[in-house]
PDB file of C-alpha atoms in Angstrom:
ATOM      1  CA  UNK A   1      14.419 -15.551  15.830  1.00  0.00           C
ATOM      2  CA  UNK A   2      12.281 -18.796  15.208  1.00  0.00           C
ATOM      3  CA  UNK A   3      14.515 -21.622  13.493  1.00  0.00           C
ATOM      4  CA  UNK A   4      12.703 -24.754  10.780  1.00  0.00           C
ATOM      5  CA  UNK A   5      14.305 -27.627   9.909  1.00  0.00           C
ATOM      6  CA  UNK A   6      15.273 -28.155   6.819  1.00  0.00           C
ATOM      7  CA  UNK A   7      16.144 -31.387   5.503  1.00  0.00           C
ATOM      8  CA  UNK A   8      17.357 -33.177   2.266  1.00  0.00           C
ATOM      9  CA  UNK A   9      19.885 -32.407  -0.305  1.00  0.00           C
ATOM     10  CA  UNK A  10      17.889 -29.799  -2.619  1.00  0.00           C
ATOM     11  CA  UNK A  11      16.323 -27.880   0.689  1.00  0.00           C
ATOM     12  CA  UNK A  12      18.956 -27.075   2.598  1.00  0.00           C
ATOM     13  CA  UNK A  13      21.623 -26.270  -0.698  1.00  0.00           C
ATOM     14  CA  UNK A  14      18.617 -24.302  -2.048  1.00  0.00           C
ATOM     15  CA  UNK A  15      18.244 -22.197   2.051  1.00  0.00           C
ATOM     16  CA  UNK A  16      22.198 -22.006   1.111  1.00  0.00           C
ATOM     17  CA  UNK A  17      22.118 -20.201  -2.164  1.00  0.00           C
ATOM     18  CA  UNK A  18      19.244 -18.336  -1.524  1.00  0.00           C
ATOM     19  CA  UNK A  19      20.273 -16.991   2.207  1.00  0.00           C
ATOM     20  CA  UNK A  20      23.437 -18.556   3.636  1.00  0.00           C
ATOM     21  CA  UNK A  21      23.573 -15.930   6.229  1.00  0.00           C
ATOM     22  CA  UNK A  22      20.234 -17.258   7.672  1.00  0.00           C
ATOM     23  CA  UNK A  23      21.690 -21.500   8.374  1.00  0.00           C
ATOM     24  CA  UNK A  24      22.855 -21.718  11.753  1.00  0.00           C
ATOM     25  CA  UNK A  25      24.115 -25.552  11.607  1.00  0.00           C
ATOM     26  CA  UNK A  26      24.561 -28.265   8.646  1.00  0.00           C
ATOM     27  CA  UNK A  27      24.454 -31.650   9.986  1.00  0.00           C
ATOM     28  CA  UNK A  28      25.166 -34.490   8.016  1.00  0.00           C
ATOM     29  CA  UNK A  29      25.129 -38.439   8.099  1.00  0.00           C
ATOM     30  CA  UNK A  30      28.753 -39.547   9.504  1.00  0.00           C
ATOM     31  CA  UNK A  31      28.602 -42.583   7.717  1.00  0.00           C
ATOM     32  CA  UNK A  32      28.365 -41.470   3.998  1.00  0.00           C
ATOM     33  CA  UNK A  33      31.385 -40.544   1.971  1.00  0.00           C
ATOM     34  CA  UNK A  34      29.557 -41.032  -1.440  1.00  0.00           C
ATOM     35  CA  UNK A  35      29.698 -38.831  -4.271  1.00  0.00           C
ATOM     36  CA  UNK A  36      26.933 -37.164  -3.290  1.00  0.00           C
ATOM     37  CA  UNK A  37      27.687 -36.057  -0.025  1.00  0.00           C
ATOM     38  CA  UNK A  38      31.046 -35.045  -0.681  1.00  0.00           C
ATOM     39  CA  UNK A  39      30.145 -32.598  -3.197  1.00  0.00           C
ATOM     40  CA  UNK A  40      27.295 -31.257  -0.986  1.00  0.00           C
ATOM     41  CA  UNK A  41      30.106 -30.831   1.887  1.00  0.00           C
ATOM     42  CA  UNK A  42      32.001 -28.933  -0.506  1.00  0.00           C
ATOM     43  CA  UNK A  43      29.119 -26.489  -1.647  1.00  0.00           C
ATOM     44  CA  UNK A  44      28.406 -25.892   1.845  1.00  0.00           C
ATOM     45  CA  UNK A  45      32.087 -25.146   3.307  1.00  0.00           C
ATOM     46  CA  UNK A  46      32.728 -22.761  -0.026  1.00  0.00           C
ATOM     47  CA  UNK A  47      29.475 -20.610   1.155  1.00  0.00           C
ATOM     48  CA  UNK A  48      31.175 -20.388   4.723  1.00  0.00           C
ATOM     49  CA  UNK A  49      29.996 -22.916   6.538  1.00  0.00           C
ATOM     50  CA  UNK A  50      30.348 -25.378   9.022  1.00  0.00           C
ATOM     51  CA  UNK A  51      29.420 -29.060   8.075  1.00  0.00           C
ATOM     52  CA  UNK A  52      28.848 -31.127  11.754  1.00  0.00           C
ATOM     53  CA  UNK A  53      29.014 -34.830  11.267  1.00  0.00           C
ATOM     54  CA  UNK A  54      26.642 -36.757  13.573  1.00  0.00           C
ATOM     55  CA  UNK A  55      25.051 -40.162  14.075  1.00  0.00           C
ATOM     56  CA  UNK A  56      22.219 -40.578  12.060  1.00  0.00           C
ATOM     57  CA  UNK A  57      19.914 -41.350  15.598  1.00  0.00           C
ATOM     58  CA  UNK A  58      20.668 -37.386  15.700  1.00  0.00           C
ATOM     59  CA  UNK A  59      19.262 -36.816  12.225  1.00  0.00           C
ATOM     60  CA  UNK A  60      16.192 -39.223  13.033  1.00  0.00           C
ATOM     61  CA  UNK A  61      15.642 -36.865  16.287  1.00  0.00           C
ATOM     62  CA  UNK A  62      15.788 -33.360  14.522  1.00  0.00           C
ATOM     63  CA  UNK A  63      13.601 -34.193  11.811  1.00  0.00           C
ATOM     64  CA  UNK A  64      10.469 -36.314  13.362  1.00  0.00           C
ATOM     65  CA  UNK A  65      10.454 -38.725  11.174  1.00  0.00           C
ATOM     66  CA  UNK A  66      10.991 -36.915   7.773  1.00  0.00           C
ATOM     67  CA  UNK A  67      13.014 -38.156   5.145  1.00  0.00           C
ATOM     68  CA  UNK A  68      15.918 -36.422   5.207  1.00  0.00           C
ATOM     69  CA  UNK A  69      18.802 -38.674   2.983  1.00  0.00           C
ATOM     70  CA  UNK A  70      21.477 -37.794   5.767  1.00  0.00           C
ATOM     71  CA  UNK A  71      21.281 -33.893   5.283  1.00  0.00           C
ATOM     72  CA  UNK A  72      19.211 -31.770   8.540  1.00  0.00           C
ATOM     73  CA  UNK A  73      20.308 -28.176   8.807  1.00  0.00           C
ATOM     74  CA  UNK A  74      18.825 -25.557  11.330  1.00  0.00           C
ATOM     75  CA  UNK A  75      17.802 -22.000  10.208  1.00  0.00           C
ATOM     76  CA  UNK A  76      16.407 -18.998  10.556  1.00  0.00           C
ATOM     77  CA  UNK A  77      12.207 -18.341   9.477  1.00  0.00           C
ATOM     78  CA  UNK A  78      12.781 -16.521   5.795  1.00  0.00           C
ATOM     79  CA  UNK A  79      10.960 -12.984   6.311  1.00  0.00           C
ATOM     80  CA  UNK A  80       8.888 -13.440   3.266  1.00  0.00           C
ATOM     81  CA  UNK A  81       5.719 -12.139   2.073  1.00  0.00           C
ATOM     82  CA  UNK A  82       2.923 -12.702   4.653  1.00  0.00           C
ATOM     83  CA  UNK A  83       0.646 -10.076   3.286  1.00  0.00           C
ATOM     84  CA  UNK A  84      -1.884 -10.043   0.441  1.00  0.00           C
ATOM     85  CA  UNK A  85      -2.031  -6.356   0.240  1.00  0.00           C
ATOM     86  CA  UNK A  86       1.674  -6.170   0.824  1.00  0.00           C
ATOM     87  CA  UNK A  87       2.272  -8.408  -1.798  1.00  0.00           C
ATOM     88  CA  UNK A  88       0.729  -6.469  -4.467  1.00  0.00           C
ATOM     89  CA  UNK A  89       1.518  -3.701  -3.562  1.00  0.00           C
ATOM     90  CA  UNK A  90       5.084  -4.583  -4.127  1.00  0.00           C
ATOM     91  CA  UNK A  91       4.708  -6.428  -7.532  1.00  0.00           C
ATOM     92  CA  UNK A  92       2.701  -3.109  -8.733  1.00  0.00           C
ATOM     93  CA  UNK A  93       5.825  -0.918  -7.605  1.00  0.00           C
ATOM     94  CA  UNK A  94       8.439  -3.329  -9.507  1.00  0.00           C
ATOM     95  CA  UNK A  95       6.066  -2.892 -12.659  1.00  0.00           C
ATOM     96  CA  UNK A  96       4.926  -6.803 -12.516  1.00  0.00           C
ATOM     97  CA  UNK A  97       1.810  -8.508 -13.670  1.00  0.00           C
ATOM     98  CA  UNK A  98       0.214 -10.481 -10.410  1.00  0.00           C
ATOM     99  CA  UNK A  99       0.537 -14.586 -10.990  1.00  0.00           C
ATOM    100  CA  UNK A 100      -0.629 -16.643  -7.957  1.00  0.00           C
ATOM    101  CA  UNK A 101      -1.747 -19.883  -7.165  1.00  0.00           C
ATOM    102  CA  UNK A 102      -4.879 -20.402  -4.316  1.00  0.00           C
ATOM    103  CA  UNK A 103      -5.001 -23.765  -2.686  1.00  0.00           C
ATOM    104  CA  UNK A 104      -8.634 -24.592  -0.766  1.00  0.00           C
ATOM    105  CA  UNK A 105      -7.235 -26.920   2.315  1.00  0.00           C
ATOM    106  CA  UNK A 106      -4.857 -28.950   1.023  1.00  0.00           C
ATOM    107  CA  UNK A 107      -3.768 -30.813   3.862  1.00  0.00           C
ATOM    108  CA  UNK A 108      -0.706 -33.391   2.385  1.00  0.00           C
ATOM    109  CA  UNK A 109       2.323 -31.705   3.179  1.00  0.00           C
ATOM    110  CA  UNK A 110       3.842 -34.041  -0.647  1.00  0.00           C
ATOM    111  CA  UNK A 111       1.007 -32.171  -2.118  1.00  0.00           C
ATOM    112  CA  UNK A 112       2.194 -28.873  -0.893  1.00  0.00           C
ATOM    113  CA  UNK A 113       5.530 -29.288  -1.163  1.00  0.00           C
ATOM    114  CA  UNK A 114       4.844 -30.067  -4.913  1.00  0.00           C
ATOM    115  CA  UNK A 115       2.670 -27.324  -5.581  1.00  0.00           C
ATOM    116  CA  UNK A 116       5.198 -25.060  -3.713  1.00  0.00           C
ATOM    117  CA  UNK A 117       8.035 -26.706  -6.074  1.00  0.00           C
ATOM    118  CA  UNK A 118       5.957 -26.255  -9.497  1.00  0.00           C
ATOM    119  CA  UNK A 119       4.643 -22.560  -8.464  1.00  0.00           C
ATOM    120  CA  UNK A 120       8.170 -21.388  -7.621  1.00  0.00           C
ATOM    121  CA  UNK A 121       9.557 -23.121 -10.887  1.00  0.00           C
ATOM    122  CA  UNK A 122       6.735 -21.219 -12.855  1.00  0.00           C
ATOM    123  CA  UNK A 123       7.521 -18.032 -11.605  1.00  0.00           C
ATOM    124  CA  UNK A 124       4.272 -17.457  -9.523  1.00  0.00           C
ATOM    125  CA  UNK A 125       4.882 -14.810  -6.748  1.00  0.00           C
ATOM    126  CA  UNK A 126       3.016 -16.620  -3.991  1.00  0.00           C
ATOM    127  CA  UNK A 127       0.927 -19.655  -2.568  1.00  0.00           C
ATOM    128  CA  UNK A 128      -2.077 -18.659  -0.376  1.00  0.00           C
ATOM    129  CA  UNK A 129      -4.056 -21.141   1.370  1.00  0.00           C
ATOM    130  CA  UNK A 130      -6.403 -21.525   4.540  1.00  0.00           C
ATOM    131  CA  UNK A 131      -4.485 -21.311   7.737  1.00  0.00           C
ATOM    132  CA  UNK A 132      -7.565 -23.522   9.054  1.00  0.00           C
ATOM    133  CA  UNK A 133      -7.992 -27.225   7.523  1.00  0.00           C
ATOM    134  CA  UNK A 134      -4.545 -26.721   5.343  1.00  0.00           C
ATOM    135  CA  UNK A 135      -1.321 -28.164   6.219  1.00  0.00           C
ATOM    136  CA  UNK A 136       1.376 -25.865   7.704  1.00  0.00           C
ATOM    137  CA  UNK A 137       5.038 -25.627   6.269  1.00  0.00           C
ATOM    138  CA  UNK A 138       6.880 -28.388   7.811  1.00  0.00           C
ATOM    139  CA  UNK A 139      10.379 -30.222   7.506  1.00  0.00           C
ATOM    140  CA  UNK A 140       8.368 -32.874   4.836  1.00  0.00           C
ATOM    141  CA  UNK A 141       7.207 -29.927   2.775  1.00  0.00           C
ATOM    142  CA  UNK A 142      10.376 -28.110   2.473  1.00  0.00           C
ATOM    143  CA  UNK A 143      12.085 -31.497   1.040  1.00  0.00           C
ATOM    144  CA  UNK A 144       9.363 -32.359  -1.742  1.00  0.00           C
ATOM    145  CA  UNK A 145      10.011 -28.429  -2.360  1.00  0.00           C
ATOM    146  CA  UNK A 146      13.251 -28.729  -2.993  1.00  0.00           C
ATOM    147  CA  UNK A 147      13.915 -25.050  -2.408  1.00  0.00           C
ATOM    148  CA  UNK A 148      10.586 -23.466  -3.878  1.00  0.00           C
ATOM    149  CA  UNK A 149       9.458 -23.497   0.056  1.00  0.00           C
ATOM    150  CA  UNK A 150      12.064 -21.060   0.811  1.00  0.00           C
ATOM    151  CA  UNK A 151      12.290 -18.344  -1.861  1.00  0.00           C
ATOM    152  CA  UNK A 152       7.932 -18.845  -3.015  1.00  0.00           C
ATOM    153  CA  UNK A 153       5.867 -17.127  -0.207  1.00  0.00           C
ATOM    154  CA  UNK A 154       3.279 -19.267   1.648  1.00  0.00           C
ATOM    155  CA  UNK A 155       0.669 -16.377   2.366  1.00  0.00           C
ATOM    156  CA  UNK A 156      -1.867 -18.773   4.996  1.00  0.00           C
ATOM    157  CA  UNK A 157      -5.240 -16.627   5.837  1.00  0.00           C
ATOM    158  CA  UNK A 158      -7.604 -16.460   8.336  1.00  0.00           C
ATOM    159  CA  UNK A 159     -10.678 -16.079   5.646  1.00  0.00           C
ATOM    160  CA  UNK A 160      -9.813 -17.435   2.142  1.00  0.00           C
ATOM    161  CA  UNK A 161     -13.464 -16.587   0.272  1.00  0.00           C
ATOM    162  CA  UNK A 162     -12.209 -12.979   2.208  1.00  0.00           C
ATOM    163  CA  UNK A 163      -9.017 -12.864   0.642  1.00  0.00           C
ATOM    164  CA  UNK A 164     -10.185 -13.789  -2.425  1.00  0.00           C
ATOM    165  CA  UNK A 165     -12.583 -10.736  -2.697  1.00  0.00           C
ATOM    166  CA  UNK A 166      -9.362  -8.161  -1.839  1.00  0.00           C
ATOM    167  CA  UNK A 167      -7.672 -10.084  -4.852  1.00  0.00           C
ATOM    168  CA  UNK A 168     -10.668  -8.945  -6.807  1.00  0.00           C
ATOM    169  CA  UNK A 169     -10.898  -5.294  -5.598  1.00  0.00           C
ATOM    170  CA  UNK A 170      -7.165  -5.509  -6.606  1.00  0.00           C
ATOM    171  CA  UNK A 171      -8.195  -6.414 -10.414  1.00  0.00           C
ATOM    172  CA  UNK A 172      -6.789 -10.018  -9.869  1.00  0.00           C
ATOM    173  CA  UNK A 173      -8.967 -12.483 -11.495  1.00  0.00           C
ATOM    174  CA  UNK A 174      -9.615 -15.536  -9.892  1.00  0.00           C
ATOM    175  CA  UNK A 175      -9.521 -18.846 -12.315  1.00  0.00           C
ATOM    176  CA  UNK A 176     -11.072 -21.664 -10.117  1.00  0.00           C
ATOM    177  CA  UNK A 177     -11.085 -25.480 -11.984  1.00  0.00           C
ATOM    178  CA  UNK A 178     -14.134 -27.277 -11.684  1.00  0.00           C
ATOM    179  CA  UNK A 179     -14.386 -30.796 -13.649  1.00  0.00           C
ATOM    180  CA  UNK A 180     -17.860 -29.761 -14.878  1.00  0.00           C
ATOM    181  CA  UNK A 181     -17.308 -26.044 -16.560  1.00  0.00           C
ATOM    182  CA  UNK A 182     -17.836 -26.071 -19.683  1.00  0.00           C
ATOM    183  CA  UNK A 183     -14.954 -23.693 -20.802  1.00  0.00           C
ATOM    184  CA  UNK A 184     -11.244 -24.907 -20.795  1.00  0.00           C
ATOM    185  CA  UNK A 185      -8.303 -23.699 -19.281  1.00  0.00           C
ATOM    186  CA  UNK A 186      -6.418 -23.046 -22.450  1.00  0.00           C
ATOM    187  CA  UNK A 187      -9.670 -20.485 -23.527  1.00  0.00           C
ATOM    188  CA  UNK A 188      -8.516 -18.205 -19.741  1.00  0.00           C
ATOM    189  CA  UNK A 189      -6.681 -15.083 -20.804  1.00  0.00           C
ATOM    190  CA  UNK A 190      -3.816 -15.603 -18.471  1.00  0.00           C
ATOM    191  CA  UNK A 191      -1.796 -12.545 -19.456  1.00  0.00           C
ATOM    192  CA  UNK A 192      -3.545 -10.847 -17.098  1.00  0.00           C
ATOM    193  CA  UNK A 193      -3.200  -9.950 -13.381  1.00  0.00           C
ATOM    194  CA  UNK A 194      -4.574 -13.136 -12.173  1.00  0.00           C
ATOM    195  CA  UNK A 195      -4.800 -16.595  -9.781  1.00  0.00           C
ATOM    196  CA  UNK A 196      -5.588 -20.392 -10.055  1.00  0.00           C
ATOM    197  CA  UNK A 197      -7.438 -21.913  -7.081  1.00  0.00           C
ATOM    198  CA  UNK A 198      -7.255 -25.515  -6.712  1.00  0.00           C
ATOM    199  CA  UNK A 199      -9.369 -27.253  -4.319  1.00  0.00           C
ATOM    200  CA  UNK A 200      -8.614 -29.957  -2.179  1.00  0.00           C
ATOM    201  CA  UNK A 201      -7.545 -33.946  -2.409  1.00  0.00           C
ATOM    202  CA  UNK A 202     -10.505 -35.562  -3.181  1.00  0.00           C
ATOM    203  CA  UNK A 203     -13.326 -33.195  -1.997  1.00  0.00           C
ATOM    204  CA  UNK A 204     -12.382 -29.959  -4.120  1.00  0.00           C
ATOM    205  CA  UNK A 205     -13.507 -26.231  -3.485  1.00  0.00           C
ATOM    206  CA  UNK A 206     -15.643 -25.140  -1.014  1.00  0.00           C
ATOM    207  CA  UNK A 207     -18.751 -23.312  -1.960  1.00  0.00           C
ATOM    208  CA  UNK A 208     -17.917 -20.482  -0.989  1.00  0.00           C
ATOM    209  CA  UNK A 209     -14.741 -20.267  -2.551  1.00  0.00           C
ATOM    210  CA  UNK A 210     -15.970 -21.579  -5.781  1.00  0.00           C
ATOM    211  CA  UNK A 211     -18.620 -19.111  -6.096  1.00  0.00           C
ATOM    212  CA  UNK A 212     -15.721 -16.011  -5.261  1.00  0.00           C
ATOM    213  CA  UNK A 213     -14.432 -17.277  -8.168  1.00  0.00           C
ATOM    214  CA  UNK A 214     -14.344 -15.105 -11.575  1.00  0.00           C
ATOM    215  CA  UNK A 215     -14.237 -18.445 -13.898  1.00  0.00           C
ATOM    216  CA  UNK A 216     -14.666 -21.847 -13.789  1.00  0.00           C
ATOM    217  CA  UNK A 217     -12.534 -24.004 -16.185  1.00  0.00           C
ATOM    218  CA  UNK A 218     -11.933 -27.271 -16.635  1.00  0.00           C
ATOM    219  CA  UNK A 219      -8.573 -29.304 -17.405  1.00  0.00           C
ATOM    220  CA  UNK A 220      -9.090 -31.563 -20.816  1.00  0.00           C
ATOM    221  CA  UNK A 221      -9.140 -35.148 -19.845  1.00  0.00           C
ATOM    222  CA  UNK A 222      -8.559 -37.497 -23.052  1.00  0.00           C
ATOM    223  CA  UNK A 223      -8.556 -40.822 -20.524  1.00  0.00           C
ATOM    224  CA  UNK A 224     -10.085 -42.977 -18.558  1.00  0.00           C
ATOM    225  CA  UNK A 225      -9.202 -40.938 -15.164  1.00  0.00           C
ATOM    226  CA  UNK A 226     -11.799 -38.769 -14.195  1.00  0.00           C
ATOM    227  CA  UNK A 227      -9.478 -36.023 -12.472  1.00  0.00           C
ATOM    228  CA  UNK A 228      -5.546 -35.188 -11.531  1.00  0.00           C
ATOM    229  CA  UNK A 229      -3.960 -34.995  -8.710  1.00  0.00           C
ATOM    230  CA  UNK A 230      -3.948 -30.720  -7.070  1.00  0.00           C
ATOM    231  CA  UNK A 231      -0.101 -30.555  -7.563  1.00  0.00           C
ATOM    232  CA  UNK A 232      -0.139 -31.900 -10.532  1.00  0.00           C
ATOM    233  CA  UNK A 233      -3.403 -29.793 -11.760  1.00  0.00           C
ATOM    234  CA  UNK A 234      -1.751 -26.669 -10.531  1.00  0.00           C
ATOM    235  CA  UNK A 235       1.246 -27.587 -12.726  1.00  0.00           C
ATOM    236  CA  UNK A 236      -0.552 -28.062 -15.531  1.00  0.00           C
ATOM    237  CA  UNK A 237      -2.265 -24.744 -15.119  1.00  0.00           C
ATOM    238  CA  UNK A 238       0.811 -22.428 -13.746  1.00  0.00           C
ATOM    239  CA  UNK A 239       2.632 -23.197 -17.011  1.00  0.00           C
ATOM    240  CA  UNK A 240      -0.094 -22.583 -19.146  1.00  0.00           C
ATOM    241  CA  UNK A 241       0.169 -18.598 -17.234  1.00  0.00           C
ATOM    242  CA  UNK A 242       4.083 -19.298 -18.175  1.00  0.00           C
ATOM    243  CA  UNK A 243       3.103 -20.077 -21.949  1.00  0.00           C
ATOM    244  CA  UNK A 244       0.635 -16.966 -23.024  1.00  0.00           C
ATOM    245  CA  UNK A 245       3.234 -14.858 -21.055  1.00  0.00           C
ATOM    246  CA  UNK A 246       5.652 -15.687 -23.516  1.00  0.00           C
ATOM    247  CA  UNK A 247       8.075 -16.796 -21.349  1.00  0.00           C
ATOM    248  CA  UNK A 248       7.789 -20.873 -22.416  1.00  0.00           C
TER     249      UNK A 248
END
C-alpha cells in the first residue's frame, strides 16, 4: 500500500487517533526532551506504538524540506472518499444534508492545508478541487491541517465545471463568491444540500466554473482591503453553513 509522510505534532497525533492501525513508524527528534515531546511520546506508546529516535539530518531527509518541529511518521494512504457520486450517495443513505467546499486551483499547499483544517472543523464532508493547476496533498499540507487532511476527503477531478454539473443533477446547489454580486452570503439559504466554491489566490474562478455556479455572493467588506485570503474566505463561509444549521 502507498505510504505519505506526515509530519508535525497535530498531523501525525491526529493519523494516531483517527487510524493508529494505518502508522507504520514514529520518528522523532533525539535531541528534545521538552514538555512537549514527552507527552507526544507518551500518546503515541499508549496507542501501541513504537517511537524511533533519530538525528534530525533523518527528519530533514524524510520530509523535503517541510517543517516538521521534530515529529515525521510514515503511513499508510487513508482509503477515503475519492468519488463524487460515491460520496453522496453515502451521505443520502446515513440521512445527511450534503455540505462541501469547491476550490478552483488553489495551488499553496498553507492555503490548502487551511482550508482542509477549517472545512474539517466545520463539519463539511469533503474538499474537491482540480487535479490540474491545484496543489496535491503533500507532507506541508497535512501539517497546516493539523489532522483535517486525514479524516476530510480531498475529492481532486479531472473536469471541475463537469463535476460541478453532477453536483447539480444531485440537487446540490453551488454558492460561488464573486466580489461584485450584489447579494451577500448571509442572504444564501445554507440549510440546504449545498457547496461553496472559492476561486483561486489572486486570479479567482474560472469562467467556466463561475458560470456552473447556482449563485454568486459576495463576502461584506467594512475596510480598506478589497478581498480575503481563499482559506480564510472559505472559513468565513463554511461556518456561516455551521450557523443556519443550528449547530453554532
Amino acid at each position: 500500500m502507498p505510504q505519505q509522510v506526515l509530519a508535525g505534532f497535530h498531523a501525525v497525533a491526529a493519523r494516531v487517533r483517527h487510524s493508529a492501525a494505518s502508522v507504520r513508524e514514529v520518528y522523532v527528534d533525539e535531541t528534545r526532551r521538552d514538555k512537549r515531546m514527552l507527552s507526544f511520546i507518551d500518546q503515541i506508546k499508549q496507542a501501541g506504538l513504537k517511537v524511533i529516535p533519530v538525528q534530525a539530518e533523518r527528519l530533514n531527509g524524510l520530509c523535503k524540506g517541510t517543517r516538521h518541529q521534530g515529529v515525521v511518521a510514515l503511513a499508510d494512504e487513508q482509503e477515503l472518499a475519492v468519488d463524487v457520486n460515491e460520496l453522496l450517495d453515502d451521505l443520502e443513505e446515513a440521512g445527511q444534508v450534503p455540505f462541501l467546499l469547491i476550490l478552483d486551483g488553489v495551488t499553496d499547499p498553507h492555503n490548502l492545508g487551511a482550508c482542509l483544517r477549517t472545512a474539517n472543523a466545520a463539519g463539511a464532508h469533503a474538499v474537491i478541487a482540480p487535479r490540474d493547476r491545484a496543489v496535491g496533498l503533500n507532507a506541508t499540507v497535512s501539517r497546516v491541517a493539523c489532522g483535517g487532511a486525514e479524516s476530510t476527503p480531498y475529492i481532486t477531478v479531472t473536469n471541475l465545471a463537469r463535476t460541478m454539473r453532477q453536483l447539480r443533477e444531485r440537487d446540490v446547489w453551488l454558492v460561488g463568491t464573486d466580489d461584485q454580486a450584489t447579494h451577500s452570503m448571509h442572504q444564501v439559504d445554507a440549510r440546504r444540500p449545498m457547496a461553496w466554491v472559492m476561486g483561486a489566490e489572486g486570479e479567482g474562478m474560472r469562467r467556466l466554473t463561475r458560470e456552473t455556479c447556482d449563485e454568486l455572493v459576495s463576502i461584506p467588506m467594512m475596510g480598506a482591503v478589497e478581498s480575503l485570503n481563499v482559506s480564510v474566505a472559505s472559513a468565513v463561509c463554511l461556518y456561516e453553513t455551521l450557523r443556519q444549521r443550528g449547530a453554532a
